Coordinates of C-alpha atoms in Angstrom, one line a residue:
X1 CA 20.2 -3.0 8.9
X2 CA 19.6 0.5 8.2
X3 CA 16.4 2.8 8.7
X4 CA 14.7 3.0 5.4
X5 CA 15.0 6.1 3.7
X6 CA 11.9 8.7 5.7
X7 CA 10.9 10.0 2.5
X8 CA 9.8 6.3 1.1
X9 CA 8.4 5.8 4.7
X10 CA 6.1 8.6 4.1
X11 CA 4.9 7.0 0.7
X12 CA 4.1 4.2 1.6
X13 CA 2.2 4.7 4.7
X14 CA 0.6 7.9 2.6
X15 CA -0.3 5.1 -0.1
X16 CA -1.7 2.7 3.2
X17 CA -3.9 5.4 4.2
X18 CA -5.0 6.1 0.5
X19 CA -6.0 2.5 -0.2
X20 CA -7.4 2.2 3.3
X21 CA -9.8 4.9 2.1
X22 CA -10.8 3.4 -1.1
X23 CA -11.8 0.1 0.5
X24 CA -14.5 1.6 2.5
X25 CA -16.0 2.1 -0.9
X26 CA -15.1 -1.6 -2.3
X27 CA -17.6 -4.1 -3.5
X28 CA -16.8 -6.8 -1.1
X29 CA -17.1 -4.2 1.7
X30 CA -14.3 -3.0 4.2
X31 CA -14.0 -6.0 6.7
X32 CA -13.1 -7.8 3.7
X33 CA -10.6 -5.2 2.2
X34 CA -9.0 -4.7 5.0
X35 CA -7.0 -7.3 6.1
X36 CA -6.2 -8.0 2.9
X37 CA -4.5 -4.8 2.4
X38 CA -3.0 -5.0 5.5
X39 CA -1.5 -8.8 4.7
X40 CA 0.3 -7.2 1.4
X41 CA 1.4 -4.1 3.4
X42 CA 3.2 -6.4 5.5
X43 CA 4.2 -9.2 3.4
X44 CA 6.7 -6.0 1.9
X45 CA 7.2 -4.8 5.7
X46 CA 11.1 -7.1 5.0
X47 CA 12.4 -4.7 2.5
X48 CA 15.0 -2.6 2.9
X49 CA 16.1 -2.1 -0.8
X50 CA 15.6 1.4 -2.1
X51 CA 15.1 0.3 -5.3
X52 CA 12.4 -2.6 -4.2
X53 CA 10.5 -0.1 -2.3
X54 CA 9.9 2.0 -4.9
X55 CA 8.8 -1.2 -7.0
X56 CA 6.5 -1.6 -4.0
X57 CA 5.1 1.4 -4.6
X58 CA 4.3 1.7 -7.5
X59 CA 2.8 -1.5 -7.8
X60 CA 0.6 -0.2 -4.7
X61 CA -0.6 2.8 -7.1
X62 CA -1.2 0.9 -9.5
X63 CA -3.9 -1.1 -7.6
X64 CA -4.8 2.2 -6.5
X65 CA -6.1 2.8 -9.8
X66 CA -7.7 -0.2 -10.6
X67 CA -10.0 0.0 -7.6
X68 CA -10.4 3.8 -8.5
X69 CA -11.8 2.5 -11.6
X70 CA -14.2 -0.2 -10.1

């Protein structure tokens, strides 16, 4: 297996810290955010495809949004 590509490493852990910020804000509070974000982080920690990575990430702004919007 190859090294993914830095420039989507920086994404996503730049989207991470992002949502990690937003969830000290979230309803439920942080100790319940947290390892929640952290389990779908690492469900995706497998993928290597360029192309799914990017998926990833943008699925990952979405949510960003949503919880923006709460």
């Amino acid at each position: 297996m190859s090294a993914p590509n830095p420039e989507l490493r920086r994404q996503v852990i730049a989207i991470y810290k992002e949502l990690l910020n937003l969830g000290r804000d979230y309803p439920q509070g942080f100790a319940y955010f947290r390892p929640r974000l952290h389990k779908a982080f690492m469900g995706n920690a497998h993928l290597r495809d360029e192309d799914a990575i990017q998926n990833a990430i943008r699925r990952a702004d979405f949510v960003k949004k949503e919880i923006e919007a709460l």
